[in-house]
Every structure is written in C-alpha cells, then in structure tokens.
Short mmCIF file of C-alpha atoms in Angstrom, two decimals:
data_model
loop_
_atom_site.label_atom_id
_atom_site.label_comp_id
_atom_site.label_asym_id
_atom_site.label_seq_id
_atom_site.Cartn_x
_atom_site.Cartn_y
_atom_site.Cartn_z
CA MET A 1 10.99 107.23 -61.04
CA GLN A 2 8.04 109.19 -59.67
CA GLN A 3 5.80 107.89 -62.46
CA ALA A 4 6.83 104.29 -61.75
CA LYS A 5 6.30 104.80 -58.00
CA TYR A 6 2.82 106.21 -58.67
CA GLU A 7 1.88 103.32 -60.95
CA TYR A 8 3.17 100.84 -58.36
CA LYS A 9 1.02 102.30 -55.57
CA SER A 10 -2.00 102.54 -57.87
CA ALA A 11 -1.62 98.88 -58.78
CA ILE A 12 -1.48 97.88 -55.09
CA LYS A 13 -4.66 99.86 -54.34
CA ALA A 14 -6.42 98.37 -57.34
CA LYS A 15 -5.49 94.85 -56.29
CA GLU A 16 -6.63 95.52 -52.73
CA LYS A 17 -9.97 96.88 -53.96
CA GLN A 18 -10.39 93.97 -56.37
CA SER A 19 -9.73 91.43 -53.60
CA LYS A 20 -12.39 93.03 -51.42
CA VAL A 21 -14.94 93.00 -54.23
CA GLN A 22 -14.10 89.39 -55.09
CA PHE A 23 -14.37 88.44 -51.41
CA THR A 24 -17.79 90.10 -51.17
CA ASP A 25 -18.99 88.35 -54.33
CA GLU A 26 -17.97 84.97 -52.92
CA LEU A 27 -19.90 85.62 -49.73
CA ASN A 28 -22.97 86.84 -51.62
CA ASP A 29 -22.95 83.80 -53.91
CA ALA A 30 -22.67 81.47 -50.91
CA LEU A 31 -25.62 83.22 -49.23
CA MET A 32 -27.77 83.09 -52.36
CA ASN A 33 -27.07 79.37 -52.73
CA LYS A 34 -27.57 78.80 -48.98
CA ASP A 35 -24.14 77.18 -48.86
CA MET A 36 -23.20 78.09 -45.31
CA HIS A 37 -20.09 75.89 -45.35
CA SER A 38 -18.61 77.90 -48.22
CA PHE A 39 -19.80 81.14 -46.61
CA TRP A 40 -17.94 80.61 -43.35
CA LYS A 41 -14.95 79.10 -45.11
CA SER A 42 -14.60 82.26 -47.21
CA TRP A 43 -15.15 84.52 -44.20
CA LYS A 44 -12.63 82.76 -41.97
CA SER A 45 -10.00 82.72 -44.74
CA LYS A 46 -9.65 86.49 -44.32
CA PHE A 47 -8.55 86.23 -40.72
CA PRO A 48 -5.46 84.47 -39.37
CA ARG A 49 -6.04 81.49 -37.11
CA LYS A 50 -5.00 81.90 -33.51
CA LYS A 51 -1.85 79.99 -32.74
CA ALA A 52 -1.36 77.96 -29.60
CA PRO A 53 0.74 79.77 -26.99
CA ALA A 54 4.42 78.90 -27.06
CA VAL A 55 4.67 78.55 -23.27
CA ILE A 56 2.45 76.60 -20.85
CA ASP A 57 3.26 76.73 -17.13
CA GLY A 58 6.79 77.83 -18.02
CA LEU A 59 7.30 74.89 -20.45
CA CYS A 60 8.02 75.65 -24.09
CA GLU A 61 8.94 72.28 -25.64
CA PRO A 62 5.76 70.86 -27.31
CA SER A 63 6.48 67.29 -26.22
CA THR A 64 6.99 68.44 -22.62
CA VAL A 65 3.76 70.45 -22.71
CA ALA A 66 1.91 67.40 -24.06
CA ASP A 67 3.23 65.27 -21.19
CA LYS A 68 2.21 68.01 -18.74
CA PHE A 69 -1.38 67.95 -19.98
CA ALA A 70 -1.32 64.14 -20.00
CA ASN A 71 -0.52 64.10 -16.27
CA ILE A 72 -3.33 66.60 -15.59
CA PHE A 73 -5.94 64.67 -17.57
CA LYS A 74 -4.84 61.36 -16.08
CA ALA A 75 -5.37 62.72 -12.57
CA ALA A 76 -8.78 64.09 -13.58
CA CYS A 77 -9.93 60.72 -14.98
CA SER A 78 -9.49 58.77 -11.75
CA PRO A 79 -11.94 57.74 -8.99
CA ASN A 80 -12.67 60.23 -6.21
CA SER A 81 -12.31 57.58 -3.50
CA PRO A 82 -10.11 54.49 -4.02
CA GLU A 83 -11.80 52.78 -1.09
CA ARG A 84 -15.31 53.29 -2.48
CA HIS A 85 -14.06 52.28 -5.94
CA ALA A 86 -12.82 48.96 -4.54
CA SER A 87 -16.12 48.43 -2.71
CA LEU A 88 -18.18 49.04 -5.87
CA LYS A 89 -15.87 46.70 -7.78
CA ASP A 90 -16.49 43.88 -5.30
CA GLU A 91 -20.22 44.52 -5.47
CA PHE A 92 -20.22 44.36 -9.28
CA GLU A 93 -18.15 41.16 -9.47
CA ARG A 94 -20.40 39.48 -6.93
CA LYS A 95 -23.63 40.42 -8.71
CA PHE A 96 -22.46 39.96 -12.30
CA VAL A 97 -21.60 36.28 -11.77
CA VAL A 98 -25.26 35.45 -11.11
CA TYR A 99 -26.70 38.16 -13.37
CA ASN A 100 -28.86 36.52 -16.03
CA CYS A 101 -30.90 39.25 -17.72
CA ASP A 102 -30.38 39.11 -21.47
CA PRO A 103 -33.47 40.24 -23.40
CA SER A 104 -31.19 40.90 -26.40
CA ASP A 105 -31.49 37.29 -27.65
CA GLY A 106 -33.74 38.46 -30.48
CA PHE A 107 -31.44 41.37 -31.40
CA ILE A 108 -29.86 40.86 -34.82
CA VAL A 109 -26.93 42.77 -36.28
CA ASN A 110 -27.24 42.77 -40.06
CA VAL A 111 -25.94 44.74 -43.01
CA GLU A 112 -29.03 46.94 -43.15
CA LEU A 113 -28.61 48.03 -39.52
CA VAL A 114 -24.90 48.79 -39.89
CA ASP A 115 -25.48 50.69 -43.13
CA CYS A 116 -28.19 52.75 -41.42
CA CYS A 117 -25.83 53.52 -38.52
CA VAL A 118 -23.07 54.61 -40.92
CA SER A 119 -25.46 56.95 -42.72
CA ARG A 120 -26.32 58.60 -39.37
CA LEU A 121 -22.72 59.72 -38.80
CA LYS A 122 -22.15 63.47 -38.89
CA ARG A 123 -19.88 64.68 -41.64
CA GLY A 124 -16.97 67.06 -41.19
CA LYS A 125 -15.74 65.59 -37.91
CA ALA A 126 -12.03 65.30 -37.09
CA ALA A 127 -10.27 61.96 -37.41
CA GLY A 128 -9.20 59.85 -34.45
CA HIS A 129 -5.78 58.28 -33.92
CA ASP A 130 -6.41 55.93 -36.87
CA GLY A 131 -6.83 58.83 -39.31
CA LEU A 132 -10.34 57.74 -40.38
CA THR A 133 -13.20 60.21 -40.76
CA PRO A 134 -16.93 59.55 -41.30
CA GLU A 135 -16.43 60.26 -45.00
CA HIS A 136 -14.14 57.23 -45.30
CA LEU A 137 -17.03 54.96 -44.35
CA LEU A 138 -19.77 56.91 -46.12
CA TYR A 139 -17.99 56.72 -49.47
CA ALA A 140 -16.27 53.35 -49.04
CA HIS A 141 -16.97 50.22 -51.10
CA PRO A 142 -20.13 48.41 -49.91
CA VAL A 143 -18.00 45.45 -48.84
CA ALA A 144 -16.79 47.60 -45.90
CA ILE A 145 -20.30 47.47 -44.42
CA SER A 146 -20.30 43.67 -44.63
CA LEU A 147 -16.93 43.48 -42.90
CA LEU A 148 -18.08 45.82 -40.14
CA THR A 149 -21.18 43.66 -39.66
CA VAL A 150 -19.02 40.58 -39.11
CA LEU A 151 -16.80 42.51 -36.67
CA PHE A 152 -19.76 43.76 -34.62
CA LYS A 153 -21.29 40.27 -34.43
CA LEU A 154 -18.04 38.89 -33.02
CA ILE A 155 -17.83 41.72 -30.46
CA LEU A 156 -21.34 41.02 -29.19
CA LYS A 157 -20.73 37.28 -29.15
CA PHE A 158 -17.56 37.37 -27.04
CA GLY A 159 -18.09 40.68 -25.20
CA ILE A 160 -14.63 41.96 -26.20
CA VAL A 161 -13.95 45.13 -28.20
CA PRO A 162 -10.77 45.85 -30.20
CA THR A 163 -8.07 47.63 -28.23
CA ASP A 164 -8.13 50.60 -30.61
CA PHE A 165 -11.76 51.29 -29.68
CA GLY A 166 -10.51 52.62 -26.35
CA CYS A 167 -7.80 54.90 -27.77
CA GLY A 168 -8.62 58.60 -27.69
CA VAL A 169 -6.68 61.66 -28.80
CA ILE A 170 -7.18 64.53 -26.33
CA ILE A 171 -6.91 68.11 -27.61
CA PRO A 172 -6.48 70.86 -24.95
CA LEU A 173 -8.75 73.85 -25.62
CA VAL A 174 -8.81 77.24 -23.91
CA LYS A 175 -11.70 77.68 -21.47
CA ASN A 176 -11.58 81.47 -21.19
CA THR A 177 -9.92 83.46 -23.97
CA ASP A 178 -9.78 86.48 -21.66
CA GLY A 179 -7.88 84.51 -19.05
CA ASP A 180 -4.27 83.39 -18.89
CA VAL A 181 -3.75 81.19 -21.96
CA THR A 182 -0.30 80.19 -20.69
CA SER A 183 -1.77 78.45 -17.63
CA SER A 184 -2.78 74.79 -17.84
CA ASP A 185 -5.68 75.51 -15.46
CA ASN A 186 -7.36 77.48 -18.25
CA TYR A 187 -7.62 74.44 -20.52
CA ARG A 188 -10.09 71.60 -20.90
CA GLY A 189 -9.70 68.54 -23.07
CA ILE A 190 -11.88 67.20 -25.88
CA THR A 191 -11.36 63.64 -27.09
CA LEU A 192 -11.34 62.39 -30.67
CA SER A 193 -12.62 58.80 -30.83
CA PRO A 194 -12.24 56.28 -33.69
CA VAL A 195 -15.10 56.56 -36.17
CA ILE A 196 -15.66 52.78 -36.33
CA SER A 197 -16.26 52.76 -32.58
CA LYS A 198 -18.95 55.42 -33.08
CA VAL A 199 -20.73 53.19 -35.60
CA PHE A 200 -20.66 50.35 -33.08
CA GLU A 201 -22.07 52.68 -30.41
CA LEU A 202 -25.03 53.40 -32.67
CA VAL A 203 -25.55 49.64 -32.97
CA MET A 204 -25.40 49.35 -29.18
CA MET A 205 -28.00 52.10 -28.84
CA ASP A 206 -30.37 50.15 -31.06
CA MET A 207 -29.62 47.07 -28.99
CA ALA A 208 -30.46 48.78 -25.66
CA GLY A 209 -33.64 50.29 -27.06
CA ASP A 210 -35.80 52.20 -24.60
CA LYS A 211 -33.60 51.36 -21.61
CA LEU A 212 -31.37 54.35 -22.38
CA THR A 213 -34.11 56.77 -21.36
CA SER A 214 -33.67 58.92 -18.27
CA SER A 215 -35.92 60.72 -15.81
CA PRO A 216 -38.27 63.48 -17.08
CA LEU A 217 -36.51 65.77 -14.60
CA GLN A 218 -33.29 65.31 -16.62
CA PHE A 219 -33.55 67.83 -19.46
CA GLY A 220 -30.17 67.13 -21.05
CA PHE A 221 -29.18 64.68 -23.79
CA LYS A 222 -32.71 64.27 -25.14
CA ALA A 223 -34.45 65.00 -28.41
CA ASN A 224 -36.81 67.98 -28.29
CA SER A 225 -35.43 69.02 -24.90
CA SER A 226 -33.09 71.92 -24.25
CA CYS A 227 -31.98 74.46 -21.67
CA LYS A 228 -35.02 76.55 -22.52
CA HIS A 229 -37.37 73.83 -21.31
CA ALA A 230 -35.56 73.59 -17.96
CA ILE A 231 -35.58 77.38 -17.52
CA PHE A 232 -39.28 77.59 -18.44
CA THR A 233 -40.13 74.85 -15.91
CA LEU A 234 -38.20 76.70 -13.22
CA ARG A 235 -39.94 80.00 -14.00
CA MET A 236 -43.42 78.49 -13.84
CA LEU A 237 -42.66 76.71 -10.56
CA VAL A 238 -41.32 79.88 -8.96
CA LYS A 239 -44.29 81.88 -10.24
CA HIS A 240 -46.80 79.35 -8.86
CA PHE A 241 -45.33 79.15 -5.36
CA CYS A 242 -44.60 82.87 -5.07
CA ASN A 243 -48.18 83.73 -6.07
CA SER A 244 -49.38 81.49 -3.24
CA GLY A 245 -47.23 83.41 -0.74
CA SER A 246 -44.40 80.89 -0.37
CA THR A 247 -40.72 81.73 -0.44
CA LEU A 248 -38.67 79.21 -2.37
CA THR A 249 -35.17 78.17 -1.43
CA LEU A 250 -32.96 77.28 -4.40
CA CYS A 251 -29.64 75.46 -4.33
CA ALA A 252 -27.44 75.23 -7.42
CA LEU A 253 -25.04 72.32 -6.96
CA ASP A 254 -21.82 71.74 -8.87
CA ILE A 255 -20.20 68.31 -9.27
CA SER A 256 -16.41 68.29 -9.53
CA LYS A 257 -15.27 66.69 -12.82
CA ALA A 258 -18.71 65.17 -13.28
CA PHE A 259 -18.13 63.38 -16.59
CA ASP A 260 -14.49 62.54 -16.01
CA ARG A 261 -15.00 60.84 -12.64
CA VAL A 262 -18.05 58.68 -13.12
CA ASN A 263 -17.21 55.49 -11.27
CA LEU A 264 -16.94 52.58 -13.71
CA TYR A 265 -18.33 49.95 -11.34
CA GLY A 266 -20.99 52.29 -10.00
CA LEU A 267 -22.21 52.76 -13.57
CA LEU A 268 -22.21 49.01 -14.25
CA ASN A 269 -24.16 48.36 -11.04
CA THR A 270 -26.70 50.96 -12.16
CA LEU A 271 -27.05 49.25 -15.55
CA MET A 272 -27.68 45.91 -13.84
CA ALA A 273 -30.30 47.52 -11.60
CA ARG A 274 -32.10 48.68 -14.74
CA CYS A 275 -31.97 45.17 -16.27
CA PHE A 276 -29.76 45.99 -19.24
CA PRO A 277 -28.82 42.99 -21.42
CA LYS A 278 -25.86 41.09 -20.02
CA THR A 279 -24.16 41.26 -23.42
CA PHE A 280 -24.47 45.04 -23.36
CA ILE A 281 -22.93 45.28 -19.88
CA SER A 282 -20.10 42.88 -20.81
CA VAL A 283 -19.17 45.00 -23.80
CA ILE A 284 -19.31 48.27 -21.82
CA PHE A 285 -17.21 46.72 -19.04
CA ASN A 286 -14.53 45.49 -21.44
CA TRP A 287 -14.58 48.77 -23.36
CA LEU A 288 -14.17 51.06 -20.36
CA GLN A 289 -11.31 48.92 -19.06
CA LYS A 290 -9.42 49.50 -22.32
CA CYS A 291 -9.79 53.28 -22.37
CA VAL A 292 -6.48 55.08 -22.81
CA GLY A 293 -5.64 58.58 -23.95
CA THR A 294 -2.85 60.59 -25.51
CA VAL A 295 -2.55 64.38 -25.67
CA ARG A 296 -1.79 66.14 -28.94
CA TRP A 297 -0.12 69.52 -28.71
CA ALA A 298 1.48 71.27 -31.70
CA ASN A 299 1.69 67.97 -33.65
CA CYS A 300 3.43 66.27 -30.71
CA PHE A 301 1.86 63.36 -28.84
CA SER A 302 2.30 62.36 -25.22
CA ALA A 303 2.63 58.79 -24.02
CA PHE A 304 -0.61 56.83 -23.64
CA PHE A 305 -2.10 56.82 -20.14
CA SER A 306 -4.91 54.75 -18.61
CA ILE A 307 -8.34 56.25 -17.97
CA THR A 308 -9.75 54.57 -14.87
CA ALA A 309 -12.94 56.60 -14.42
CA GLY A 310 -15.45 58.64 -16.36
CA VAL A 311 -17.59 58.06 -19.42
CA ARG A 312 -15.77 58.19 -22.75
CA GLN A 313 -15.51 61.73 -24.10
CA GLY A 314 -16.60 61.90 -27.72
CA GLY A 315 -18.60 58.67 -27.39
CA LEU A 316 -22.17 58.65 -28.64
CA LEU A 317 -23.29 56.46 -25.74
CA SER A 318 -21.61 58.57 -23.08
CA PRO A 319 -24.32 61.24 -22.63
CA ALA A 320 -27.04 58.62 -22.17
CA LEU A 321 -24.91 56.61 -19.73
CA PHE A 322 -24.13 59.72 -17.68
CA ALA A 323 -27.83 60.64 -17.54
CA ILE A 324 -28.64 57.12 -16.29
CA TYR A 325 -25.93 57.46 -13.64
CA MET A 326 -27.44 60.76 -12.42
CA ASP A 327 -30.92 59.22 -12.35
CA SER A 328 -30.00 57.59 -9.04
CA LEU A 329 -29.92 61.00 -7.36
CA ILE A 330 -33.20 62.08 -8.94
CA GLU A 331 -34.93 58.87 -7.87
CA ARG A 332 -33.68 59.24 -4.29
CA LEU A 333 -35.02 62.77 -4.01
CA LYS A 334 -38.28 61.79 -5.70
CA ALA A 335 -38.77 58.83 -3.35
CA SER A 336 -38.19 61.05 -0.33
CA ARG A 337 -40.85 63.51 -1.55
CA LEU A 338 -38.62 66.32 -0.31
CA GLY A 339 -38.93 69.57 -2.20
CA CYS A 340 -41.54 71.11 -4.44
CA CYS A 341 -44.52 69.11 -5.71
CA LEU A 342 -47.22 70.43 -8.01
CA ASN A 343 -50.48 68.57 -8.63
CA GLY A 344 -48.90 65.41 -7.20
CA ILE A 345 -45.92 65.61 -9.58
CA TYR A 346 -42.45 65.97 -8.11
CA TYR A 347 -40.42 69.01 -9.21
CA GLY A 348 -37.95 69.34 -6.34
CA CYS A 349 -34.93 68.60 -8.54
CA LEU A 350 -34.25 70.00 -12.02
CA VAL A 351 -31.20 68.53 -13.76
CA TYR A 352 -29.53 69.40 -17.03
CA ALA A 353 -26.51 67.13 -17.58
CA ASP A 354 -24.48 67.81 -14.40
CA ASP A 355 -26.21 71.11 -13.50
CA ILE A 356 -28.42 70.36 -10.49
CA LEU A 357 -30.99 72.79 -9.08
CA LEU A 358 -32.91 71.91 -5.91
CA LEU A 359 -36.17 73.69 -5.02
CA SER A 360 -37.93 73.74 -1.66
CA HIS A 361 -40.36 76.03 0.17
CA SER A 362 -38.61 75.31 3.48
CA VAL A 363 -35.01 75.75 4.57
CA GLN A 364 -35.24 72.69 6.81
CA VAL A 365 -36.54 70.56 3.93
CA MET A 366 -33.72 71.88 1.75
CA GLN A 367 -31.21 70.73 4.37
CA ASN A 368 -32.76 67.26 4.26
CA MET A 369 -32.45 67.29 0.47
CA LEU A 370 -28.78 68.23 0.76
CA ASP A 371 -28.30 65.33 3.19
CA THR A 372 -29.78 63.03 0.54
CA CYS A 373 -27.36 64.45 -2.03
CA GLU A 374 -24.47 63.86 0.35
CA SER A 375 -25.56 60.26 0.84
CA PHE A 376 -25.69 59.83 -2.94
CA SER A 377 -22.19 61.30 -3.31
CA VAL A 378 -20.78 58.73 -0.87
CA ASP A 379 -22.59 55.75 -2.37
CA SER A 380 -21.88 56.66 -6.02
CA ASP A 381 -18.36 58.08 -5.52
CA VAL A 382 -19.36 61.58 -6.61
CA LYS A 383 -17.74 64.73 -5.24
CA PHE A 384 -19.68 67.98 -4.88
CA ASN A 385 -17.74 71.22 -5.29
CA CYS A 386 -19.09 73.28 -2.39
CA THR A 387 -17.16 76.41 -3.38
CA LYS A 388 -19.15 76.53 -6.65
CA SER A 389 -22.48 75.54 -5.08
CA PHE A 390 -24.77 78.32 -3.91
CA ALA A 391 -28.11 78.97 -2.21
CA MET A 392 -30.67 81.68 -2.94
CA ARG A 393 -34.24 82.56 -1.98
CA ILE A 394 -37.09 83.89 -4.11
CA GLY A 395 -40.40 85.08 -2.68
CA PRO A 396 -41.90 87.58 -0.22
CA ARG A 397 -39.25 86.79 2.45
CA TYR A 398 -36.30 86.47 0.10
CA ASN A 399 -34.14 88.94 2.07
CA CYS A 400 -34.65 87.38 5.52
CA ASN A 401 -31.68 85.82 7.27
CA CYS A 402 -31.83 82.03 7.27
CA ALA A 403 -29.94 79.17 8.87
CA ASP A 404 -26.84 77.90 7.10
CA LEU A 405 -27.23 75.06 4.62
CA ILE A 406 -24.60 72.34 4.99
CA LEU A 407 -23.35 70.07 2.20
CA CYS A 408 -20.47 67.67 2.82
CA ASP A 409 -19.61 69.47 6.08
CA LYS A 410 -19.33 72.85 4.34
CA SER A 411 -21.72 75.79 4.42
CA LEU A 412 -23.25 76.97 1.18
CA THR A 413 -23.04 80.69 0.47
CA TYR A 414 -26.31 82.63 0.11
CA VAL A 415 -26.08 84.79 -3.00
CA THR A 416 -28.26 87.41 -4.67
CA SER A 417 -27.88 85.94 -8.16
CA ILE A 418 -27.40 82.44 -9.56
CA LYS A 419 -26.26 81.58 -13.06
CA TYR A 420 -28.34 78.64 -14.27
CA LEU A 421 -27.86 77.34 -17.82
CA GLY A 422 -26.59 80.71 -19.02
CA VAL A 423 -29.36 82.73 -17.37
CA TYR A 424 -28.77 84.95 -14.32
CA ILE A 425 -31.65 84.54 -11.85
CA THR A 426 -31.93 87.25 -9.19
CA ALA A 427 -33.17 86.98 -5.62
CA ALA A 428 -36.45 88.93 -5.51
CA LYS A 429 -40.13 88.66 -4.58
CA THR A 430 -40.81 86.84 -7.84
CA PHE A 431 -38.91 85.31 -10.77
CA VAL A 432 -36.58 87.98 -12.12
CA CYS A 433 -33.60 87.65 -14.47
CA SER A 434 -30.71 90.02 -15.01
CA TYR A 435 -29.92 90.83 -18.66
CA ASP A 436 -26.94 93.13 -18.17
CA HIS A 437 -24.45 90.40 -19.08
CA VAL A 438 -26.51 89.56 -22.17
CA LYS A 439 -26.29 93.12 -23.47
CA LEU A 440 -22.57 93.26 -22.74
CA LYS A 441 -21.98 90.04 -24.68
CA PHE A 442 -24.11 91.34 -27.55
CA TYR A 443 -22.15 94.62 -27.78
CA ARG A 444 -18.91 92.69 -27.58
CA ALA A 445 -19.92 90.33 -30.39
CA PHE A 446 -21.19 93.21 -32.54
CA ASN A 447 -18.07 95.33 -32.04
CA ALA A 448 -15.82 92.36 -32.85
CA LEU A 449 -17.80 91.91 -36.06
CA TYR A 450 -17.97 95.61 -36.89
CA CYS A 451 -14.21 96.14 -36.61
CA ARG A 452 -13.75 93.50 -39.32
CA SER A 453 -16.59 94.62 -41.56
CA HIS A 454 -14.21 96.53 -43.82
CA CYS A 455 -13.58 93.20 -45.52
CA SER A 456 -17.11 93.24 -46.90
CA ASN A 457 -19.05 96.02 -48.62
CA SER A 458 -22.31 94.06 -48.78
CA GLU A 459 -25.21 94.91 -46.50
CA LEU A 460 -26.58 91.42 -47.08
CA VAL A 461 -23.39 89.86 -45.80
CA SER A 462 -23.22 92.16 -42.77
CA THR A 463 -26.85 91.44 -41.90
CA GLU A 464 -26.29 87.69 -42.12
CA LEU A 465 -23.24 87.92 -39.88
CA VAL A 466 -25.15 89.93 -37.26
CA LYS A 467 -27.99 87.39 -37.37
CA ALA A 468 -25.57 84.48 -37.00
CA TYR A 469 -23.19 85.91 -34.39
CA CYS A 470 -25.00 88.58 -32.40
CA LEU A 471 -28.75 87.94 -32.28
CA PRO A 472 -28.51 84.45 -30.71
CA VAL A 473 -26.56 86.00 -27.83
CA LEU A 474 -29.26 88.61 -27.27
CA LEU A 475 -32.27 86.35 -27.70
CA TYR A 476 -31.03 83.26 -25.83
CA ALA A 477 -33.85 81.70 -23.74
CA LEU A 478 -35.83 84.93 -23.95
CA GLU A 479 -39.10 83.08 -24.59
CA SER A 480 -38.49 81.05 -21.40
CA THR A 481 -37.58 83.92 -19.08
CA ALA A 482 -40.33 86.25 -20.41
CA PRO A 483 -38.79 89.64 -19.49
CA SER A 484 -41.16 92.46 -18.61
CA LYS A 485 -41.93 95.29 -21.02
CA GLN A 486 -39.99 97.65 -18.82
CA VAL A 487 -36.86 95.51 -19.20
CA ILE A 488 -37.36 95.12 -22.97
CA HIS A 489 -37.81 98.81 -23.68
CA TYR A 490 -35.38 100.15 -21.07
CA ASP A 491 -33.26 102.80 -22.91
CA GLY A 492 -33.83 100.77 -26.08
CA SER A 493 -30.86 98.54 -25.40
CA MET A 494 -32.68 95.20 -25.19
CA TYR A 495 -33.41 95.13 -28.92
#
C-alpha cells in the first residue's frame, strides 16, 4: 500500500513537472516564431477566466439583470434637453428640404471598392447579433462581394439602410476591477455592430473623402496622432509662457456621456454646415433613426430598446462624426481669440476626443472662455459635468488666490493636480508631472505577473511578459513629459 501510494504521488509530480515544461516550450516556440496570438492564447489558458458576478444591484436572475442594464443604457442614450432636441429637429427639417449640396454625383460604388473595404476589416472581432464575423466575408465566395455592391448601390440611391444595420448587442464591462462589481454604476457598455454595416461605413468614408477631417486642435481619432502629441503640445505651451513670466490658468472640462448623448439633429445640422453630400446625410439620418440595442448578460438578452441620441458605438464612422461635432466648440473659441496664441496660431483649446483642456494667461479671459463653452452646451445640447471639471494654475503665481471660475452656474474647484490623458500634471512654477501613480501601477503589474511566473521556467518568456505588461505602464508618454534627471534617478525606482 505504501509503495503504491508513493508511486501515485510520484506520478502526479512527474505529470505536473511535465505540464510546466510543455507549457514553457509552447511559449518559447510562439516567441521564436513571433506568433503572438498563440503566445497569449497559451499563456491565458493557464489561468481561469473571471466569471461575471451572480448578483447586480440585488438582482440574480440573468434576464432581470439584462433588463436592468437595458433601462440604464436607454436612459444614457437620450437627449439632454427634450426642448432643445425638438428645436434642432425643426431646424434640420426646415433646412434639409432646400438643401442641395451633392458633390457625390461622380462617386461610384463598384466591386473593387467593396472588395478593398472588406480587406480592411480587422480580424478576430466578435460577431454582432447576426452571428457574422469579418472572417465570414474575407473567406466567402467572390459572389458575396458582388451582392454587397448591389446592396450598397441601392442604399445610396434611396437613402435607406436595412433595419438590421441599426441593431447592436451591448455587453456590460466592469469599469474598475477594484470597485464594487455588483453595482451597475461600475459598468460601461460596448456595442457589437453587424460586420456588413462596417463594410458599408468604409464605403461611406470613401464617399465623404476629406470632409471627415477635424480641427488640428483635435488630437483624437486621427492617423499619426496620439495622446503623446497632445501632452507634448501642452508641455511646450506651458514652458513658453512660464519662461516669459506668465502664469497660465488651465481648465479640464468633462462632458457627461459625451458619445452617448450627441444630439442627432445637431449632428446633421453640423454636417449640412460643412456641405456634406445630401446622399450621405440622408443615409446617416435614416441609419441613426433605426438604432436599437439589446443587452447580453450571461447568454440572456434583454428586449430591444430605441437609441435616440449619440453616435453608434462600434461604428467606424462614429469617431469621425463625434470629432466633427466637437469642432463647433473649437471653432467658437478660435474665432473669439480667447486663450493662448503663439506666433499667431491659436492654442487656447486642446481636445482629445471628449477631453477638453482650456489654456489662458488670465483668469478673466478663462471665464470668458467658459462662457463660450456654456453657450456651446446650450446650442448643441451638450451637458458639462462640473463636479469632474477642475481648474489649476501653473507659473510664478500659481499659488495665489484667484476669483472663482463659473461654468453652468457652478464654481469649478481649484486643484493642485490634474489628470490629463493619463498624465498627472502638478500646479507649480513650471510644467511638472507626478510619477508616483506610474510607479505604483508598474509594481502592481509586475507583482501580478511575478506571482504567476511559476507557470514558466523560461527567462525569455518572463522577459517578454515584463516588456508587454509592465514597461508600457512605466514608459507611457515619457518622451512627451520629459522628466528631470532627478526624477528619473530618484532612489532608482523610475527605471
């Protein structure tokens, strides 16, 4: 009995050791072949996937939880002001009847264009409510491209999209894993759109051409533009004005449900003001009117609900349309010439998606800029979240008491640090960033990786994991913030 027990335990240890060696070999082979998909697939297979919590807001039945989230998302995707929504609707209907700008007469939808758009789809994306993925189109019979071409021609001819184009499946995701995962307030929704609608959006983008461009002060949703460019621009502006003896006033503004509450008719009026093709506007109008959503939770679906505001989540056109909508605010501030200007170029407003940063060398001028923002919020049916909007000063007189700044009848809080695009900027005599949170996140990521490193005995694998998980956290935007040598070498913890 003792001999059998010994052999049994020895066999278990041998199997455990063999599985670890085999696991390490799989990771090494994937690294040598630069097959990162197989690498992460093998790595993640060793760890159990986190399950969705069984209870949300005291509800445990999956169908009931799905309906709960559906009610929350429906309320979020509605206009801020019904009165202003009705006014913008009347304005659009009055203008669109006589609108006659259609430079898309020479635009041709052919098989080559549709095939090119299909090839631009990203692989590995989840399927929409129709169960189709990009791979279905990429590896389908060539006749599918011809059929899609006919469909897209009919859509552009009549300005009507299929009803299924507006159907989206919303998946609730946890915002903060350290927070209460049983509270619905700690969840945000991502939408899965039909893949055929994404192909048509690529066709529409070719149709609109250069009209989908946004202001140079909008750093988001553009090729060769990132958060680092916005942070670098901010640093150089602060450095220039502080060296000349000025004290800059900064205001970081937050828009409540920015993407979800874009006013449909306000967006269409903006497109008409920019002389978009009438066919393009007709299609967008019909499409946004047909937008509905359903929430999926634990393989249960809620009832479909109407989405009466916001740009379509998961849509390829949505980022560009949102940037165009926000251009109205940038153009107002630029026309007023309020805020910082350098060599005759306006820099008083730096925008990345819905993150707005105002810069001025005068508190009174900053108040005038906030008044302009308030006027924009009323006209465009946008709501600023004053509790998440803050003011700060940088320069020789950064610690002097200043008059209150008012936005939408509420005072903005003066703070000593502002988080802008993941970087913590500190109130000081010059541009200074705090890196304490960066080091904490790096240690946290490294420790989470180190506690699981027993699954791999390869230094090559461990090094690759540190480079993939930990170093990006530590080095994020470092070339834009340019920390001092003292910060870099302080107790050796920066590197």
